[in-house]
Coordinates of C-alpha atoms in Angstrom, one line a residue:
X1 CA -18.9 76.5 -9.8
X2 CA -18.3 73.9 -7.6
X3 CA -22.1 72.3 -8.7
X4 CA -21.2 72.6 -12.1
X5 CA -18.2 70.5 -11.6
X6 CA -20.2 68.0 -9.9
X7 CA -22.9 67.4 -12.9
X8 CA -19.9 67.2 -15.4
X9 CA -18.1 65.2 -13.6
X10 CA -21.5 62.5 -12.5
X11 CA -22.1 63.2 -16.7
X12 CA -18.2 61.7 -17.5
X13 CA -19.1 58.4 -15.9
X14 CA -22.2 58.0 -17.1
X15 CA -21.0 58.2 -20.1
X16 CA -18.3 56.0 -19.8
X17 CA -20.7 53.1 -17.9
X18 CA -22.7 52.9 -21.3
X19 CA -19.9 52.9 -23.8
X20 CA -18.5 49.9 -21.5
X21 CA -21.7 48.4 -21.5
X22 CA -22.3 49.2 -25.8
X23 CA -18.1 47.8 -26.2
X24 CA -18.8 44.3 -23.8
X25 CA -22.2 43.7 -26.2
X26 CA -20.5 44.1 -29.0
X27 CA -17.6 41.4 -28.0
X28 CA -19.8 39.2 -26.4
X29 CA -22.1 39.3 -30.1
X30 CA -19.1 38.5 -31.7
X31 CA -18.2 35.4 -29.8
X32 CA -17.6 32.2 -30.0
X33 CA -16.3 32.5 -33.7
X34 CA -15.3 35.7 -34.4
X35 CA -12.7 36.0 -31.3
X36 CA -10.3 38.3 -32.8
X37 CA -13.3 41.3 -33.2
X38 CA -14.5 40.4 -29.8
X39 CA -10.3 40.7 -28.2
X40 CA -10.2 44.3 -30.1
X41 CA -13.6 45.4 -28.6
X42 CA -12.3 44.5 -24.8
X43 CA -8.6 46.0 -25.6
X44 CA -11.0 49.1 -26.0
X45 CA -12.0 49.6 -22.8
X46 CA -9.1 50.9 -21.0
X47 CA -9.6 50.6 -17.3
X48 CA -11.5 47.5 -16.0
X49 CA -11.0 47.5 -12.5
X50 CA -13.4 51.0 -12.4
X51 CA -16.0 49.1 -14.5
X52 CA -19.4 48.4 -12.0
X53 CA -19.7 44.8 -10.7
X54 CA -21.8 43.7 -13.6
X55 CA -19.8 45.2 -16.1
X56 CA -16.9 43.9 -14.5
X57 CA -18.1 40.1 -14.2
X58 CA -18.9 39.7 -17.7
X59 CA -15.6 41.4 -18.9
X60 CA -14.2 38.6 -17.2
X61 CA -16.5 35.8 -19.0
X62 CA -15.5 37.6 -22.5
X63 CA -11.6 37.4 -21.7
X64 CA -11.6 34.3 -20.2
X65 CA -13.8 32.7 -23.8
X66 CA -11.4 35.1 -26.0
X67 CA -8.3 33.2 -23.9
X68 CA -10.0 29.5 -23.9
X69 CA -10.6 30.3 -27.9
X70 CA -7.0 31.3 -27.9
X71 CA -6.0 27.7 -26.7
X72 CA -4.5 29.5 -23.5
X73 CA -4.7 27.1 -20.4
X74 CA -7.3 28.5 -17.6
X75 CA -4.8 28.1 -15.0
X76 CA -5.8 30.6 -12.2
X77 CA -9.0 31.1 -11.0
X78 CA -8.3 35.5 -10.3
X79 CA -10.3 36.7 -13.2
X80 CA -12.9 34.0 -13.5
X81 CA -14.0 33.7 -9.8
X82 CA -14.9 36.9 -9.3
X83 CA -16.9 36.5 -12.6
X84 CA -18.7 32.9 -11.5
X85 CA -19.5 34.6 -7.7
X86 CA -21.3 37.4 -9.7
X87 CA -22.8 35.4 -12.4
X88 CA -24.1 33.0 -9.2
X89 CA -25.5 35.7 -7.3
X90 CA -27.6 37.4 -9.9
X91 CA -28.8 34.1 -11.5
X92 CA -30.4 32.8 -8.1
X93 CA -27.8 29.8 -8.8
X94 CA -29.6 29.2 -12.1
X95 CA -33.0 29.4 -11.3
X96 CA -33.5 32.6 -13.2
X97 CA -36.2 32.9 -16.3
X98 CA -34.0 35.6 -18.2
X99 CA -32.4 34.0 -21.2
X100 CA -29.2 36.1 -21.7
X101 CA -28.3 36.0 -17.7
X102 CA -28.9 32.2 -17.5
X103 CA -26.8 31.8 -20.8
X104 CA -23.8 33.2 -19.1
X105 CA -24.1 31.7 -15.6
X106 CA -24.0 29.0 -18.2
X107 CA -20.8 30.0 -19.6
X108 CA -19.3 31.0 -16.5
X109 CA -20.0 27.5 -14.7
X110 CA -18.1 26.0 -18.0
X111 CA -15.2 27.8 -17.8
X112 CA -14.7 27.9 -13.9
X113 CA -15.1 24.0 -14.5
X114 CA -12.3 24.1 -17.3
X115 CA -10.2 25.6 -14.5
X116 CA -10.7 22.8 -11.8
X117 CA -9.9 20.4 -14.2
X118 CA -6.9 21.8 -14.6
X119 CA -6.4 22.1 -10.7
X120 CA -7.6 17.7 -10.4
X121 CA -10.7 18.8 -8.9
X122 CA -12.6 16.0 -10.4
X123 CA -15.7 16.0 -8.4
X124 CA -16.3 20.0 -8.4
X125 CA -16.0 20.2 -12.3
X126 CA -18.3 17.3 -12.7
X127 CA -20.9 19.4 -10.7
X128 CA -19.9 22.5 -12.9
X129 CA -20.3 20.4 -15.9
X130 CA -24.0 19.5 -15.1
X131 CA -24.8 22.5 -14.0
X132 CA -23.5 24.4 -17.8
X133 CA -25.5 21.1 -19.4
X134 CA -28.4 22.2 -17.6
X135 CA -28.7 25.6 -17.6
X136 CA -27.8 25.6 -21.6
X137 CA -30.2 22.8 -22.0
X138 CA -33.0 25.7 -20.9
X139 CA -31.6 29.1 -22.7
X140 CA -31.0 26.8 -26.0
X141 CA -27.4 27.7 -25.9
X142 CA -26.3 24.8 -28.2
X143 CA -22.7 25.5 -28.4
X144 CA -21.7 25.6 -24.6
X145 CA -24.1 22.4 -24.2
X146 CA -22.0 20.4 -26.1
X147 CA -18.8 21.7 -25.4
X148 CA -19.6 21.4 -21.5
X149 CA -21.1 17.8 -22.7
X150 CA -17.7 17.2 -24.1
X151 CA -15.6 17.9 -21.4
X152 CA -17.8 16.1 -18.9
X153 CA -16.7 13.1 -21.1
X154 CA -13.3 13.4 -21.2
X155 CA -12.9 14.3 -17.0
X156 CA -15.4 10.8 -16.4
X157 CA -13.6 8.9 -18.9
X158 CA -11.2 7.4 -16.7
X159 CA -13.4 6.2 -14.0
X160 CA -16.5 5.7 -15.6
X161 CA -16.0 5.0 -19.3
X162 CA -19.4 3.5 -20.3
X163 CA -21.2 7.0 -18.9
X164 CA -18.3 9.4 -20.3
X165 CA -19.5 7.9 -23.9
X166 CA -22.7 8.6 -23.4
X167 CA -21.9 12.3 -22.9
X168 CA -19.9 12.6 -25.5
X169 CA -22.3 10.7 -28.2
X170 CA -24.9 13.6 -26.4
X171 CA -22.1 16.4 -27.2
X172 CA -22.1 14.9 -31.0
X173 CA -26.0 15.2 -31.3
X174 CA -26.3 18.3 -30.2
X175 CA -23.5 19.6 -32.2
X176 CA -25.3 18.5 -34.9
X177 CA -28.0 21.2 -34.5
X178 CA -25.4 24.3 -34.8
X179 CA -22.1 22.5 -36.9
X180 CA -20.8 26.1 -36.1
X181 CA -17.3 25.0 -36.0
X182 CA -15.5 22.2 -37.5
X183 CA -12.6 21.7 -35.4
X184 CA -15.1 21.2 -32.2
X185 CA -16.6 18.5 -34.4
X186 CA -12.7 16.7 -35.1
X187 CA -12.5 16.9 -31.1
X188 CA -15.9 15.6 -29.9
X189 CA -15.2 12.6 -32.4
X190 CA -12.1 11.6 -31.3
X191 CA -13.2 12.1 -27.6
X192 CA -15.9 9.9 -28.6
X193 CA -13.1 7.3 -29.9
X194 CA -10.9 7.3 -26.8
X195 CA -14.1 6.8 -24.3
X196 CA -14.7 3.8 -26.7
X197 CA -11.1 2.8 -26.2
X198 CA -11.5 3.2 -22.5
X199 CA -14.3 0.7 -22.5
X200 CA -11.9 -1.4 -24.4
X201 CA -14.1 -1.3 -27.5
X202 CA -11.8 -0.8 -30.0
X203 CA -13.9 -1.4 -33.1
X204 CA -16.0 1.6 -32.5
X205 CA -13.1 3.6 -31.2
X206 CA -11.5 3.0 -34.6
X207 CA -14.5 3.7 -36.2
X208 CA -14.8 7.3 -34.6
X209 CA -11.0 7.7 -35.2
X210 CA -10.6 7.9 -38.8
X211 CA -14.0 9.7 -38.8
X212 CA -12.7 12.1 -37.1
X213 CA -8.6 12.2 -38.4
X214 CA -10.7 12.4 -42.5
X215 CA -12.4 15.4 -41.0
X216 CA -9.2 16.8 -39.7
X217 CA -7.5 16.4 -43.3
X218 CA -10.7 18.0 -45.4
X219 CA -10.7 21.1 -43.2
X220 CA -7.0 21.2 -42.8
X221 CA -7.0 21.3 -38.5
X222 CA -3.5 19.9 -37.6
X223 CA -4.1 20.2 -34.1
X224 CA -5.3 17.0 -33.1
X225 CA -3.7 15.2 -35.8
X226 CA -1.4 13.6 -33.7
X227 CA -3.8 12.5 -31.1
X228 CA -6.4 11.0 -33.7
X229 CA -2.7 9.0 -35.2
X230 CA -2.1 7.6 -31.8
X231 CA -5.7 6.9 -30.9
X232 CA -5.7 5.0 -34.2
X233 CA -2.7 2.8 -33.7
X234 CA -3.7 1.9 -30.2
X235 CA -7.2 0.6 -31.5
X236 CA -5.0 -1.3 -34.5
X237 CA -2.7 -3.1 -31.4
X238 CA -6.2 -4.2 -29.8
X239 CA -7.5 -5.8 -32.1
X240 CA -4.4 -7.3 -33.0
X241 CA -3.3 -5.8 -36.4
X242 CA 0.3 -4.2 -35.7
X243 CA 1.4 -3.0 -39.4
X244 CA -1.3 -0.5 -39.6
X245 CA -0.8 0.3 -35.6
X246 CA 2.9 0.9 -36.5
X247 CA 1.5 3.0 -39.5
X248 CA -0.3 5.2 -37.5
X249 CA 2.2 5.5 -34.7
X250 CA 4.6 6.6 -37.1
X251 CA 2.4 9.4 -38.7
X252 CA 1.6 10.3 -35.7
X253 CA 5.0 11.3 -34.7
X254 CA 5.3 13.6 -37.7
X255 CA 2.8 16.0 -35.6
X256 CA 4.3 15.5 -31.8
X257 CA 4.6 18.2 -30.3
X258 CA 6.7 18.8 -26.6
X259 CA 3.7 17.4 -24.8
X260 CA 2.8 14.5 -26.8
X261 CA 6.4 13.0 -27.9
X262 CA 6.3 10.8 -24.8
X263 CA 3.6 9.5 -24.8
X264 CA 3.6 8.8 -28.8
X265 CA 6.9 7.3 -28.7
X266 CA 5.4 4.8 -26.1
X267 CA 2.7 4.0 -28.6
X268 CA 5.6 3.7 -31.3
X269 CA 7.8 1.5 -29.3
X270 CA 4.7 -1.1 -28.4
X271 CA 4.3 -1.0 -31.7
X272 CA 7.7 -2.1 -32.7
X273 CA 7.2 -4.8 -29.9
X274 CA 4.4 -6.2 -31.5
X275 CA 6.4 -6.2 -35.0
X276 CA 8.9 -8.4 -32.8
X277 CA 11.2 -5.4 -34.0
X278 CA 12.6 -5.1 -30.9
X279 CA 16.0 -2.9 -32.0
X280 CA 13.7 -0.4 -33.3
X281 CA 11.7 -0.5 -30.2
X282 CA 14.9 -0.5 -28.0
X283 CA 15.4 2.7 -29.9
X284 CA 12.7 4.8 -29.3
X285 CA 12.2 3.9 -25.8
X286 CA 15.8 4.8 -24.9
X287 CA 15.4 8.6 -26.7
X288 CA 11.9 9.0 -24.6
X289 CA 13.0 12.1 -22.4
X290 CA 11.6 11.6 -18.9
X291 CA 10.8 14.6 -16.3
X292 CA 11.8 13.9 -13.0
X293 CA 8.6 14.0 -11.3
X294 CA 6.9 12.0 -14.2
X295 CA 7.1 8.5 -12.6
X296 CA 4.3 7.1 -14.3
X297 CA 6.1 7.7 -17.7
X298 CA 9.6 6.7 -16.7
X299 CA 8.2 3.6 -15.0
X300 CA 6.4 2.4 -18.0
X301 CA 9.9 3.4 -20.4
X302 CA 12.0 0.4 -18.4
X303 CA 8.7 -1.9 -18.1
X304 CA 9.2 -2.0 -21.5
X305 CA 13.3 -2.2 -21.9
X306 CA 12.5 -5.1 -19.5
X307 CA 10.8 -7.0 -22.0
X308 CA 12.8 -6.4 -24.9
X309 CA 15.7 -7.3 -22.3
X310 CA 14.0 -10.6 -21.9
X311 CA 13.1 -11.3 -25.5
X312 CA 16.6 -10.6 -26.2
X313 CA 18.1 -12.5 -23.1
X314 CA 20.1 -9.6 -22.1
X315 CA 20.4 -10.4 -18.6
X316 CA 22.9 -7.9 -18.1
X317 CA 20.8 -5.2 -18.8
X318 CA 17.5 -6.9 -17.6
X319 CA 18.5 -6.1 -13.9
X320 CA 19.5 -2.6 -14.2
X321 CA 15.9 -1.6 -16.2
X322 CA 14.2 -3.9 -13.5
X323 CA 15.9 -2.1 -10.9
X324 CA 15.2 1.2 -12.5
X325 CA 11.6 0.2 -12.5
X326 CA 11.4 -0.7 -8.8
X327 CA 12.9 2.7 -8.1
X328 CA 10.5 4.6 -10.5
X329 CA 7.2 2.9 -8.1
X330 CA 8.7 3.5 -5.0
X331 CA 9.2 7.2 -5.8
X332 CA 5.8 7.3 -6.9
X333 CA 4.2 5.6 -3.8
X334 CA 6.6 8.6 -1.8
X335 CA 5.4 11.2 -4.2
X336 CA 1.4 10.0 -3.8
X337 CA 2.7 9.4 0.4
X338 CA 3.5 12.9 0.8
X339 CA 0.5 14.2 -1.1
X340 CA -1.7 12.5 1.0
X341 CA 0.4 13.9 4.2
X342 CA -0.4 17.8 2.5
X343 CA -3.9 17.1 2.6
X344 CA -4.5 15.6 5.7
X345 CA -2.1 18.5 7.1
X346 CA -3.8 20.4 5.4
X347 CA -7.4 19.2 6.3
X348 CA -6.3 19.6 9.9
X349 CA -5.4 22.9 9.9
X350 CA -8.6 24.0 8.1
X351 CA -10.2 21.9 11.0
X352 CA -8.5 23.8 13.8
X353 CA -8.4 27.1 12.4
X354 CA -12.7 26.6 12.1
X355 CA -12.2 25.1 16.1
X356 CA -10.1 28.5 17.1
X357 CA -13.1 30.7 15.0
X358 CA -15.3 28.8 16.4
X359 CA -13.8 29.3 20.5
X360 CA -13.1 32.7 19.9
X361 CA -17.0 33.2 19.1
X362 CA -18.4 32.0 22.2
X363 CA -15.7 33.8 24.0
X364 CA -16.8 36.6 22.3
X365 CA -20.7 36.1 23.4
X366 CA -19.7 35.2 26.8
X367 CA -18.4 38.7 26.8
X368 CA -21.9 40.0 26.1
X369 CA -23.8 37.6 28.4
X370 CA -21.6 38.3 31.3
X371 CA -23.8 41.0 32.6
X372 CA -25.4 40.2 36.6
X373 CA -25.0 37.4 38.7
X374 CA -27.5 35.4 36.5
X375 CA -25.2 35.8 33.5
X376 CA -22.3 35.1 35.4
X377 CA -23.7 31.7 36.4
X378 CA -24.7 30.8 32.8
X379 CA -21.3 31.6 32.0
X380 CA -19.5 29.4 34.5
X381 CA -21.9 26.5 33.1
X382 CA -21.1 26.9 29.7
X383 CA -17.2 26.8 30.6
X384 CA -18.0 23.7 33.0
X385 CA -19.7 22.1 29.7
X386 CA -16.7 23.0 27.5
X387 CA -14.4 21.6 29.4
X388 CA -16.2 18.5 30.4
X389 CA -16.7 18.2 26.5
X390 CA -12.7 18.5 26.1
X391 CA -12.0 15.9 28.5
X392 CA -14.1 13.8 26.9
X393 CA -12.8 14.7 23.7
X394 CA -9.0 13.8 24.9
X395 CA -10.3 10.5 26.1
X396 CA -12.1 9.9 22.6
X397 CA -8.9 10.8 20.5
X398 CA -6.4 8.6 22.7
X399 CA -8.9 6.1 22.5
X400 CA -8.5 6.7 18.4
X401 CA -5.1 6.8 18.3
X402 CA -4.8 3.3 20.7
X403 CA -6.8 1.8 18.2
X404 CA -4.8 3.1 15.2
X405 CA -1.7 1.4 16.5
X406 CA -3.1 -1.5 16.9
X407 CA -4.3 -1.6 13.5
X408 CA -1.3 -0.8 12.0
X409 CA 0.3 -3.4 14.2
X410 CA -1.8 -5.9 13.1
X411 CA -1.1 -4.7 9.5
X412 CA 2.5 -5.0 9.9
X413 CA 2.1 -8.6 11.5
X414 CA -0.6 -9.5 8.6
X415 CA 2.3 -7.9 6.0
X416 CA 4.8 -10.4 7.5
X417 CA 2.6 -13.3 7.3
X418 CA 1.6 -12.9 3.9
X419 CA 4.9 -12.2 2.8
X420 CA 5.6 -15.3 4.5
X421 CA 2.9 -17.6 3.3
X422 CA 3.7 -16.6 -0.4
X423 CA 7.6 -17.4 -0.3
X424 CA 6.7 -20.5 0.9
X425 CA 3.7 -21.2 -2.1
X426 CA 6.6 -19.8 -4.8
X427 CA 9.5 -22.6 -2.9
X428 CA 6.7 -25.8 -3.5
X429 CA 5.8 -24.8 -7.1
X430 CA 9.2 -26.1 -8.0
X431 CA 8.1 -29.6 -6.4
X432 CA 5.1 -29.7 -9.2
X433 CA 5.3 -31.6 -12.1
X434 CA 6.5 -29.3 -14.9
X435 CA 3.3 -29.1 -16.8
X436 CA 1.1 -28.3 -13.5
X437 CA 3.6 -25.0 -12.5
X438 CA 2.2 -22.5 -14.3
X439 CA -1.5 -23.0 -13.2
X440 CA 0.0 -23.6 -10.0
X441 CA 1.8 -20.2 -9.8
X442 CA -1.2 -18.6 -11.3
X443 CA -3.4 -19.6 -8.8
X444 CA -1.1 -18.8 -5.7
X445 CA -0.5 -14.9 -7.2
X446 CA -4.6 -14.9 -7.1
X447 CA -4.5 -16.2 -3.6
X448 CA -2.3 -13.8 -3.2
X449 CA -3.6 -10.7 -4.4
X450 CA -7.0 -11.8 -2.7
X451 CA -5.4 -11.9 0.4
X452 CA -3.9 -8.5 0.3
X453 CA -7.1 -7.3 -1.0
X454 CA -8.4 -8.1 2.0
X455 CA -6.0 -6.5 4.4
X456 CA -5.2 -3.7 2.5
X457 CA -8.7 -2.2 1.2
X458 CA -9.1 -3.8 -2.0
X459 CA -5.7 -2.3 -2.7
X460 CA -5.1 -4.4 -6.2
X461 CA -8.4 -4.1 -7.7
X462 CA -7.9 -0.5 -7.3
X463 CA -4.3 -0.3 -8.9
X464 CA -6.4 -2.4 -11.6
X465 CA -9.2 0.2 -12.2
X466 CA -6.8 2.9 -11.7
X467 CA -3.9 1.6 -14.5
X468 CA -5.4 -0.3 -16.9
X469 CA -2.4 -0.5 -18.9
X470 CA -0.5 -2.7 -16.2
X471 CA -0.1 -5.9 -17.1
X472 CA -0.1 -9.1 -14.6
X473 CA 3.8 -8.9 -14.1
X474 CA 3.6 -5.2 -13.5
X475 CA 0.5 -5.6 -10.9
X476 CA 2.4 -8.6 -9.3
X477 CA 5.7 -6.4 -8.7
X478 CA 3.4 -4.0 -7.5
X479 CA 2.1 -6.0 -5.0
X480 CA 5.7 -7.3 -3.5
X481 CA 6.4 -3.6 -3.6
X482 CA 3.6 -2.6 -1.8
X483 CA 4.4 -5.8 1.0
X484 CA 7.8 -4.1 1.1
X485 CA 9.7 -7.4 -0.3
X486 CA 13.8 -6.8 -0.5
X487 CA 14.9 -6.7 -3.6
X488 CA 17.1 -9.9 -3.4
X489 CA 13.8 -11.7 -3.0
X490 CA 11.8 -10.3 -5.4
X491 CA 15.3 -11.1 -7.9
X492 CA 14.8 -15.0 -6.8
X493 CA 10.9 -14.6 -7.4
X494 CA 11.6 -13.4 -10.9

């Protein structure tokens, strides 16, 4: 009795391993384009977590592509890491010559890179990136290669413009081999336009633009409607023509959604300030809603009620926006400030954690060795060489930690002088002759900023690189900020 039980029951989940295994073929057949058939396939199979490891690794590829397809955010890593350890392990990190396993270590390696990027892990979803390119390059898996081309574009764009083009020109190519869905096409164009407009070629970015927003109105995709519209009038205020920009930037705010009214009514107001309608641009800026953590967005708002305030001479109102400003960059250098004091914190704490592992290893071995006199005399020289390393150790870090104050005392005294040396540049100017003051001014502020550049590790070339949108009054403000000037001086200055 008890034997028949046995077989029926080893029978049972047998049986249920290879309808698993027929259910996850069938959804993974189905996908990329037929996501609904592939959701009802998984909904079939009702207990996951007593699926085997393999089973269980690529049910978690399938949900994760039937959630990306979804347009759901990948925004923890519980289902998918899990899947990418598997995927990693039985694809000998890629190296393996079986299609359909290297096809979704592939996959995996896209998605789980979808997920830093969410998480501002720049550098591990480049690696990802490459890795999808590559391993899709070799199983001929032409869809994830250009979507993972695609997203390697848009995460580089940033920092490296010119290269993030080239990806995304790649992406394009290759898409041309499948065209199995339209809508990827629309976004790889205008990802194509905004690297352009990151390189500040705004003739091809416009080109790509309306490529792509035509595209978007033949086959009806609404989606990216609003980012095409924007991308379009911000090419338009390049290259100088501001009724078609203000066009655009109008259209465009017929499709904002939640996340893209603020930074489309941005667009809209330069626009408006380019039209020299400043009213209208007073308008819009003042209804842009603000979170209190963005300081980036809420910065650039009163930058720009600043300059209507000064095309309009409204003095009054100039010093509250300017003030506004000021407050909006000195939260931000507090908010990146304490960031920077997590990580170190928590970088430390990894470190000693890995130290206290690491002690309570050898104290663990000397446990072992301590066996006879001769052990016992090994062991007393290892604890001799420990703590001759400590005291060395000590003596290295107060050593550090003398020469970090004295650095930051000679910043604070190099801080002072240059504050110093540029009041005094700013009080001669007015000495010039009238028509000699502005290249007079311009070439202290250079002097300036090359002098802080050198005390501060190239500190405004990388606010430059990092916000190219700053213009030379904002990066000058930045810099009296970041000197720490009062604001009654910085008032006389401007």
């Amino acid at each position: 009795m008890f034997l028949s039980y046995v077989v029926w029951l080893l029978v049972a989940l047998t049986g249920c391993n290879h309808e698993a295994d027929a259910l996850l073929e069938r959804a993974e057949g189905f996908l990329p384009a037929q996501q609904d058939s592939a959701e009802l396939c998984l909904n079939s199979i009702e207990q996951p977590q007593q699926l085997n490891d393999a089973q269980r690794a690529l049910y978690g590829l399938l949900r994760t592509i039937v959630d990306n397809r979804r347009g759901n955010a990948i925004e923890s890593d519980s289902l998918i890491k899990e899947s990418y350890d598997y995927f990693l392990d039985a694809s000998d990190e890629g190296q393996t010559s079986d299609p359909k396993l290297l096809r979704r270590y592939a996959q995996i390696c896209y998605y789980m890179a979808c997920y830093y990027s969410f998480c501002d892990s720049t550098q591990l979803c480049e690696q990802l990136l490459k890795q999808s390119v590559q391993c899709s390059e070799r199983c001929e898996d032409w869809h994830t290669c250009y979507v993972a081309y695609t997203e390697l574009a848009m995460v580089s764009r940033l920092n490296n413009p010119e290269y993030a083009t080239q990806q995304a020109l790649k992406a394009l190519q290759i898409y041309q081999k499948v065209k199995d869905d339209k809508e990827n096409e629309v976004l790889i164009l205008g990802e194509i336009a905004a690297c352009y407009l990151s390189a500040e070629d705004a003739e091809n970015a416009l080109q790509y633009y309306h490529q792509g927003y035509e595209l978007a109105e033949k086959t009806k995709f609404h989606d990216s409607k609003n980012e095409l519209c924007t991308g379009i009038a911000t090419s338009y205020l390049y290259l100088g023509d501001y009724w078609r920009a203000l066009q655009y930037a109008k259209l465009a705010m017929e499709t904002a959604d939640s996340v893209a009214l603020v930074p489309t009514k941005q667009v809209l107001a330069q626009c408006y300030f380019a039209c020299d309608s400043l009213d209208q641009a007073k308008e819009v800026l003042v209804t842009i809603p603000c979170d209190s953590d963005d300081y980036v967005s809420k910065y650039l708002k009163f930058r720009d009620l600043s300059e209507i305030a000064i095309q309009k001479k409204d003095f009054d109102s100039l010093y509250a926006y300017v003030d506004s400003a000021y407050e909006c960059l000195e939260n931000r250098f507090s908010h990146a400030q304490r960031e920077m004091e997590v990580t170190q914190t928590d970088s430390i704490t990894k470190v000693v954690e890995s130290e206290q592992v690491q002690e309570e290893s050898e104290r663990n071995k000397g446990l072992w060795i301590a066996i006879g006199l001769c052990l016992l005399l090994i062991a007393a020289l290892i604890i001799y060489g420990v703590m001759k390393y400590r005291k060395r150790d000590e003596a290295d870090q107060l050593k550090e930690l003398q020469l970090q104050q004295q650095v930051i005392q000679k910043n604070a005294l190099n801080q002072t002088l240059l504050q110093k040396h540029l009041l005094e540049k700013l009080e001669h100017i007015s000495q010039f002759p009238e028509n000699e003051r502005e290249r007079v001014a311009e070439a202290t502020w250079h002097e300036y900023e090359r002098l802080i550049n050198d005390s501060d590790d190239n500190f405004v070339q990388r606010l430059r690189q990092q916000h190219t949108e700053f213009k030379e009054a904002d990066i000058q403000l930045c810099m009296l900020v970041r000197q720490k000037v009062i604001n009654a001086v910085i008032g006389n200055i401007y």
